[in-house]
């Protein structure tokens, strides 16, 4: 799993794979609830999608670029274009459904 910084964002977005970016912060309770789910998804979809995490406190420019106002926020990209998103601690099934829809 990658950690998104202000400098490596384009690497994730230009990937030919579907990408999931988890915007989170250490102090965020719901983020801590969602984190193990994102980790599971990263393992289950290894090689099929790119999963990355972006600490909004460490990469404020990236969070601002995507208008992240609430965390946790998951952004789903296909071919470098924002294709879907979720805000808040959502069930794993909802995340998996969005990924599978993008994978076709």
Short mmCIF file of N, CA and C in Angstrom, two decimals:
data_model
loop_
_atom_site.label_atom_id
_atom_site.label_comp_id
_atom_site.label_asym_id
_atom_site.label_seq_id
_atom_site.Cartn_x
_atom_site.Cartn_y
_atom_site.Cartn_z
N UNK A 1 0.85 -1.18 0.00
CA UNK A 1 0.00 0.00 0.00
C UNK A 1 0.89 1.23 0.00
N UNK A 2 0.51 2.18 -0.82
CA UNK A 2 1.29 3.41 -0.95
C UNK A 2 0.79 4.47 0.01
N UNK A 3 1.67 5.38 0.36
CA UNK A 3 1.30 6.57 1.10
C UNK A 3 1.38 7.74 0.13
N UNK A 4 0.29 8.46 0.00
CA UNK A 4 0.23 9.59 -0.92
C UNK A 4 0.87 10.81 -0.28
N UNK A 5 1.72 11.46 -1.04
CA UNK A 5 2.32 12.71 -0.63
C UNK A 5 2.05 13.74 -1.73
N UNK A 6 2.46 14.96 -1.46
CA UNK A 6 2.29 16.00 -2.47
C UNK A 6 3.07 15.69 -3.74
N UNK A 7 4.10 14.85 -3.64
CA UNK A 7 4.97 14.60 -4.79
C UNK A 7 4.65 13.35 -5.59
N UNK A 8 3.97 12.36 -5.01
CA UNK A 8 3.77 11.10 -5.75
C UNK A 8 2.32 10.86 -6.18
N UNK A 9 1.47 11.84 -6.05
CA UNK A 9 0.06 11.67 -6.42
C UNK A 9 -0.10 11.27 -7.88
N UNK A 10 0.62 11.92 -8.78
CA UNK A 10 0.47 11.64 -10.21
C UNK A 10 0.81 10.19 -10.55
N UNK A 11 1.74 9.62 -9.82
CA UNK A 11 2.11 8.22 -10.04
C UNK A 11 0.90 7.30 -9.86
N UNK A 12 0.10 7.58 -8.85
CA UNK A 12 -1.10 6.78 -8.59
C UNK A 12 -2.17 7.07 -9.65
N UNK A 13 -2.35 8.33 -9.97
CA UNK A 13 -3.42 8.71 -10.91
C UNK A 13 -3.13 8.28 -12.34
N UNK A 14 -1.87 8.15 -12.72
CA UNK A 14 -1.56 7.75 -14.09
C UNK A 14 -1.45 6.24 -14.25
N UNK A 15 -1.68 5.52 -13.18
CA UNK A 15 -1.67 4.06 -13.27
C UNK A 15 -2.83 3.59 -14.12
N UNK A 16 -2.65 2.49 -14.82
CA UNK A 16 -3.73 1.93 -15.63
C UNK A 16 -4.74 1.17 -14.77
N UNK A 17 -4.39 0.95 -13.50
CA UNK A 17 -5.27 0.22 -12.60
C UNK A 17 -6.28 1.18 -11.95
N UNK A 18 -7.40 0.61 -11.51
CA UNK A 18 -8.32 1.34 -10.67
C UNK A 18 -7.57 1.70 -9.40
N UNK A 19 -7.76 2.92 -8.91
CA UNK A 19 -7.07 3.36 -7.70
C UNK A 19 -8.08 3.77 -6.64
N UNK A 20 -7.78 3.40 -5.41
CA UNK A 20 -8.57 3.78 -4.24
C UNK A 20 -7.64 4.56 -3.33
N UNK A 21 -8.01 5.80 -3.00
CA UNK A 21 -7.22 6.60 -2.07
C UNK A 21 -8.07 6.87 -0.83
N UNK A 22 -7.51 6.51 0.32
CA UNK A 22 -8.15 6.70 1.62
C UNK A 22 -7.57 7.97 2.24
N UNK A 23 -8.40 9.00 2.40
CA UNK A 23 -8.00 10.23 3.08
C UNK A 23 -8.37 10.10 4.55
N UNK A 24 -7.37 10.26 5.42
CA UNK A 24 -7.54 9.97 6.84
C UNK A 24 -6.64 10.89 7.68
N UNK A 25 -6.76 10.77 9.01
CA UNK A 25 -5.86 11.45 9.94
C UNK A 25 -5.76 10.61 11.21
N UNK A 26 -4.65 10.75 11.91
CA UNK A 26 -4.39 9.97 13.12
C UNK A 26 -5.45 10.21 14.19
N UNK A 27 -5.91 11.44 14.30
CA UNK A 27 -6.84 11.84 15.36
C UNK A 27 -8.30 11.50 15.06
N UNK A 28 -8.57 10.93 13.90
CA UNK A 28 -9.94 10.69 13.42
C UNK A 28 -10.41 9.29 13.83
N UNK A 29 -11.40 9.23 14.73
CA UNK A 29 -11.94 7.94 15.19
C UNK A 29 -12.52 7.09 14.07
N UNK A 30 -13.43 7.64 13.25
CA UNK A 30 -13.99 6.84 12.14
C UNK A 30 -12.90 6.35 11.17
N UNK A 31 -11.83 7.14 11.03
CA UNK A 31 -10.72 6.71 10.16
C UNK A 31 -10.08 5.44 10.71
N UNK A 32 -9.93 5.38 12.03
CA UNK A 32 -9.33 4.19 12.66
C UNK A 32 -10.25 2.98 12.49
N UNK A 33 -11.55 3.21 12.42
CA UNK A 33 -12.49 2.10 12.19
C UNK A 33 -12.40 1.60 10.75
N UNK A 34 -12.20 2.51 9.81
CA UNK A 34 -12.18 2.16 8.39
C UNK A 34 -10.84 1.58 7.95
N UNK A 35 -9.77 1.96 8.62
CA UNK A 35 -8.43 1.58 8.20
C UNK A 35 -8.23 0.07 8.02
N UNK A 36 -8.66 -0.77 8.97
CA UNK A 36 -8.47 -2.22 8.77
C UNK A 36 -9.24 -2.75 7.56
N UNK A 37 -10.37 -2.15 7.25
CA UNK A 37 -11.16 -2.56 6.09
C UNK A 37 -10.38 -2.23 4.80
N UNK A 38 -9.82 -1.04 4.75
CA UNK A 38 -9.02 -0.64 3.58
C UNK A 38 -7.81 -1.56 3.44
N UNK A 39 -7.19 -1.91 4.58
CA UNK A 39 -6.05 -2.84 4.55
C UNK A 39 -6.46 -4.20 3.99
N UNK A 40 -7.62 -4.71 4.40
CA UNK A 40 -8.12 -5.99 3.89
C UNK A 40 -8.34 -5.92 2.38
N UNK A 41 -8.95 -4.83 1.94
CA UNK A 41 -9.22 -4.66 0.51
C UNK A 41 -7.92 -4.62 -0.28
N UNK A 42 -6.91 -3.94 0.28
CA UNK A 42 -5.61 -3.87 -0.39
C UNK A 42 -5.02 -5.26 -0.57
N UNK A 43 -5.17 -6.12 0.43
CA UNK A 43 -4.67 -7.49 0.32
C UNK A 43 -5.49 -8.30 -0.68
N UNK A 44 -6.81 -8.21 -0.58
CA UNK A 44 -7.69 -9.01 -1.42
C UNK A 44 -7.60 -8.62 -2.91
N UNK A 45 -7.32 -7.35 -3.18
CA UNK A 45 -7.26 -6.88 -4.56
C UNK A 45 -5.83 -6.59 -5.02
N UNK A 46 -4.85 -7.14 -4.31
CA UNK A 46 -3.44 -6.92 -4.66
C UNK A 46 -3.20 -7.33 -6.11
N UNK A 47 -2.56 -6.46 -6.87
CA UNK A 47 -2.28 -6.72 -8.27
C UNK A 47 -3.41 -6.31 -9.21
N UNK A 48 -4.61 -6.11 -8.65
CA UNK A 48 -5.76 -5.73 -9.48
C UNK A 48 -6.04 -4.23 -9.42
N UNK A 49 -5.87 -3.65 -8.22
CA UNK A 49 -6.09 -2.21 -8.04
C UNK A 49 -4.93 -1.63 -7.25
N UNK A 50 -4.83 -0.32 -7.27
CA UNK A 50 -3.86 0.38 -6.45
C UNK A 50 -4.61 0.95 -5.26
N UNK A 51 -4.11 0.67 -4.06
CA UNK A 51 -4.70 1.22 -2.84
C UNK A 51 -3.65 2.10 -2.18
N UNK A 52 -4.06 3.32 -1.84
CA UNK A 52 -3.14 4.26 -1.22
C UNK A 52 -3.85 5.00 -0.10
N UNK A 53 -3.05 5.48 0.85
CA UNK A 53 -3.59 6.27 1.95
C UNK A 53 -2.96 7.65 1.93
N UNK A 54 -3.76 8.65 2.27
CA UNK A 54 -3.29 10.02 2.30
C UNK A 54 -3.65 10.64 3.64
N UNK A 55 -2.64 10.87 4.46
CA UNK A 55 -2.85 11.55 5.74
C UNK A 55 -3.06 13.03 5.43
N UNK A 56 -4.25 13.53 5.72
CA UNK A 56 -4.59 14.90 5.34
C UNK A 56 -3.74 15.93 6.07
N UNK A 57 -3.17 15.56 7.22
CA UNK A 57 -2.31 16.48 7.95
C UNK A 57 -0.92 16.57 7.32
N UNK A 58 -0.49 15.50 6.66
CA UNK A 58 0.84 15.46 6.04
C UNK A 58 0.81 15.92 4.58
N UNK A 59 -0.33 15.83 3.93
CA UNK A 59 -0.45 16.19 2.51
C UNK A 59 -1.65 17.11 2.31
N UNK A 60 -1.58 18.26 2.95
CA UNK A 60 -2.70 19.21 2.90
C UNK A 60 -3.02 19.66 1.48
N UNK A 61 -2.00 19.79 0.63
CA UNK A 61 -2.23 20.24 -0.75
C UNK A 61 -3.06 19.22 -1.53
N UNK A 62 -2.78 17.93 -1.31
CA UNK A 62 -3.53 16.87 -2.00
C UNK A 62 -4.98 16.89 -1.53
N UNK A 63 -5.17 16.98 -0.22
CA UNK A 63 -6.54 17.02 0.31
C UNK A 63 -7.29 18.23 -0.24
N UNK A 64 -6.63 19.37 -0.30
CA UNK A 64 -7.27 20.57 -0.83
C UNK A 64 -7.59 20.42 -2.31
N UNK A 65 -6.70 19.78 -3.05
CA UNK A 65 -6.91 19.59 -4.50
C UNK A 65 -8.21 18.85 -4.78
N UNK A 66 -8.54 17.90 -3.91
CA UNK A 66 -9.76 17.10 -4.11
C UNK A 66 -10.93 17.58 -3.26
N UNK A 67 -10.77 18.70 -2.58
CA UNK A 67 -11.85 19.28 -1.80
C UNK A 67 -12.28 18.42 -0.62
N UNK A 68 -11.32 17.74 -0.01
CA UNK A 68 -11.64 16.88 1.13
C UNK A 68 -12.00 17.75 2.32
N UNK A 69 -13.24 17.65 2.78
CA UNK A 69 -13.71 18.45 3.91
C UNK A 69 -14.04 17.58 5.12
N UNK A 70 -14.35 16.33 4.88
CA UNK A 70 -14.67 15.38 5.95
C UNK A 70 -13.85 14.13 5.73
N UNK A 71 -13.42 13.54 6.84
CA UNK A 71 -12.68 12.28 6.74
C UNK A 71 -13.33 11.28 7.67
N UNK A 72 -13.23 10.00 7.36
CA UNK A 72 -12.55 9.44 6.21
C UNK A 72 -13.34 9.67 4.91
N UNK A 73 -12.59 9.89 3.85
CA UNK A 73 -13.14 9.96 2.50
C UNK A 73 -12.36 8.99 1.63
N UNK A 74 -13.06 8.18 0.87
CA UNK A 74 -12.43 7.29 -0.09
C UNK A 74 -12.75 7.80 -1.48
N UNK A 75 -11.70 8.01 -2.28
CA UNK A 75 -11.88 8.40 -3.67
C UNK A 75 -11.48 7.23 -4.56
N UNK A 76 -12.30 6.98 -5.57
CA UNK A 76 -12.07 5.88 -6.51
C UNK A 76 -11.76 6.48 -7.88
N UNK A 77 -10.65 6.08 -8.46
CA UNK A 77 -10.22 6.60 -9.76
C UNK A 77 -10.16 5.48 -10.78
N UNK A 78 -10.55 5.81 -12.00
CA UNK A 78 -10.39 4.89 -13.12
C UNK A 78 -9.79 5.68 -14.27
N UNK A 79 -8.69 5.17 -14.80
CA UNK A 79 -7.96 5.87 -15.88
C UNK A 79 -7.60 7.30 -15.47
N UNK A 80 -7.26 7.48 -14.19
CA UNK A 80 -6.82 8.77 -13.70
C UNK A 80 -7.93 9.78 -13.45
N UNK A 81 -9.17 9.36 -13.62
CA UNK A 81 -10.31 10.26 -13.45
C UNK A 81 -11.11 9.83 -12.23
N UNK A 82 -11.52 10.79 -11.42
CA UNK A 82 -12.35 10.49 -10.26
C UNK A 82 -13.66 9.87 -10.73
N UNK A 83 -13.93 8.64 -10.27
CA UNK A 83 -15.10 7.91 -10.73
C UNK A 83 -16.16 7.74 -9.66
N UNK A 84 -15.77 7.78 -8.38
CA UNK A 84 -16.72 7.56 -7.30
C UNK A 84 -16.08 8.00 -6.00
N UNK A 85 -16.92 8.12 -4.95
CA UNK A 85 -16.37 8.45 -3.64
C UNK A 85 -17.33 8.04 -2.55
N UNK A 86 -16.78 7.87 -1.35
CA UNK A 86 -17.59 7.67 -0.16
C UNK A 86 -17.05 8.59 0.92
N UNK A 87 -17.93 9.02 1.81
CA UNK A 87 -17.52 9.86 2.94
C UNK A 87 -18.04 9.20 4.20
N UNK A 88 -17.17 9.06 5.19
CA UNK A 88 -17.54 8.43 6.45
C UNK A 88 -17.12 6.97 6.47
N UNK A 89 -17.32 6.37 7.62
CA UNK A 89 -16.98 4.95 7.80
C UNK A 89 -18.12 4.11 7.19
N UNK A 90 -17.86 3.58 6.02
CA UNK A 90 -18.88 2.81 5.30
C UNK A 90 -18.55 1.31 5.41
N UNK A 91 -19.56 0.46 5.22
CA UNK A 91 -19.32 -0.99 5.28
C UNK A 91 -18.41 -1.46 4.14
N UNK A 92 -17.68 -2.52 4.42
CA UNK A 92 -16.77 -3.09 3.42
C UNK A 92 -17.51 -3.45 2.15
N UNK A 93 -18.71 -3.98 2.27
CA UNK A 93 -19.48 -4.40 1.10
C UNK A 93 -19.72 -3.23 0.14
N UNK A 94 -19.95 -2.05 0.67
CA UNK A 94 -20.19 -0.88 -0.18
C UNK A 94 -18.92 -0.51 -0.96
N UNK A 95 -17.78 -0.61 -0.31
CA UNK A 95 -16.50 -0.30 -0.97
C UNK A 95 -16.22 -1.34 -2.05
N UNK A 96 -16.42 -2.60 -1.72
CA UNK A 96 -16.17 -3.69 -2.67
C UNK A 96 -17.09 -3.56 -3.88
N UNK A 97 -18.35 -3.20 -3.66
CA UNK A 97 -19.29 -3.01 -4.77
C UNK A 97 -18.80 -1.92 -5.73
N UNK A 98 -18.30 -0.82 -5.18
CA UNK A 98 -17.80 0.27 -6.02
C UNK A 98 -16.57 -0.17 -6.81
N UNK A 99 -15.66 -0.90 -6.16
CA UNK A 99 -14.47 -1.39 -6.86
C UNK A 99 -14.85 -2.34 -7.97
N UNK A 100 -15.72 -3.29 -7.67
CA UNK A 100 -16.12 -4.28 -8.68
C UNK A 100 -16.83 -3.61 -9.86
N UNK A 101 -17.61 -2.58 -9.60
CA UNK A 101 -18.27 -1.85 -10.69
C UNK A 101 -17.24 -1.18 -11.59
N UNK A 102 -16.18 -0.64 -11.00
CA UNK A 102 -15.14 0.02 -11.80
C UNK A 102 -14.27 -0.98 -12.55
N UNK A 103 -14.10 -2.16 -11.96
CA UNK A 103 -13.31 -3.19 -12.63
C UNK A 103 -14.09 -3.80 -13.80
N UNK A 104 -15.41 -3.70 -13.72
CA UNK A 104 -16.25 -4.20 -14.80
C UNK A 104 -16.29 -5.69 -14.81
#
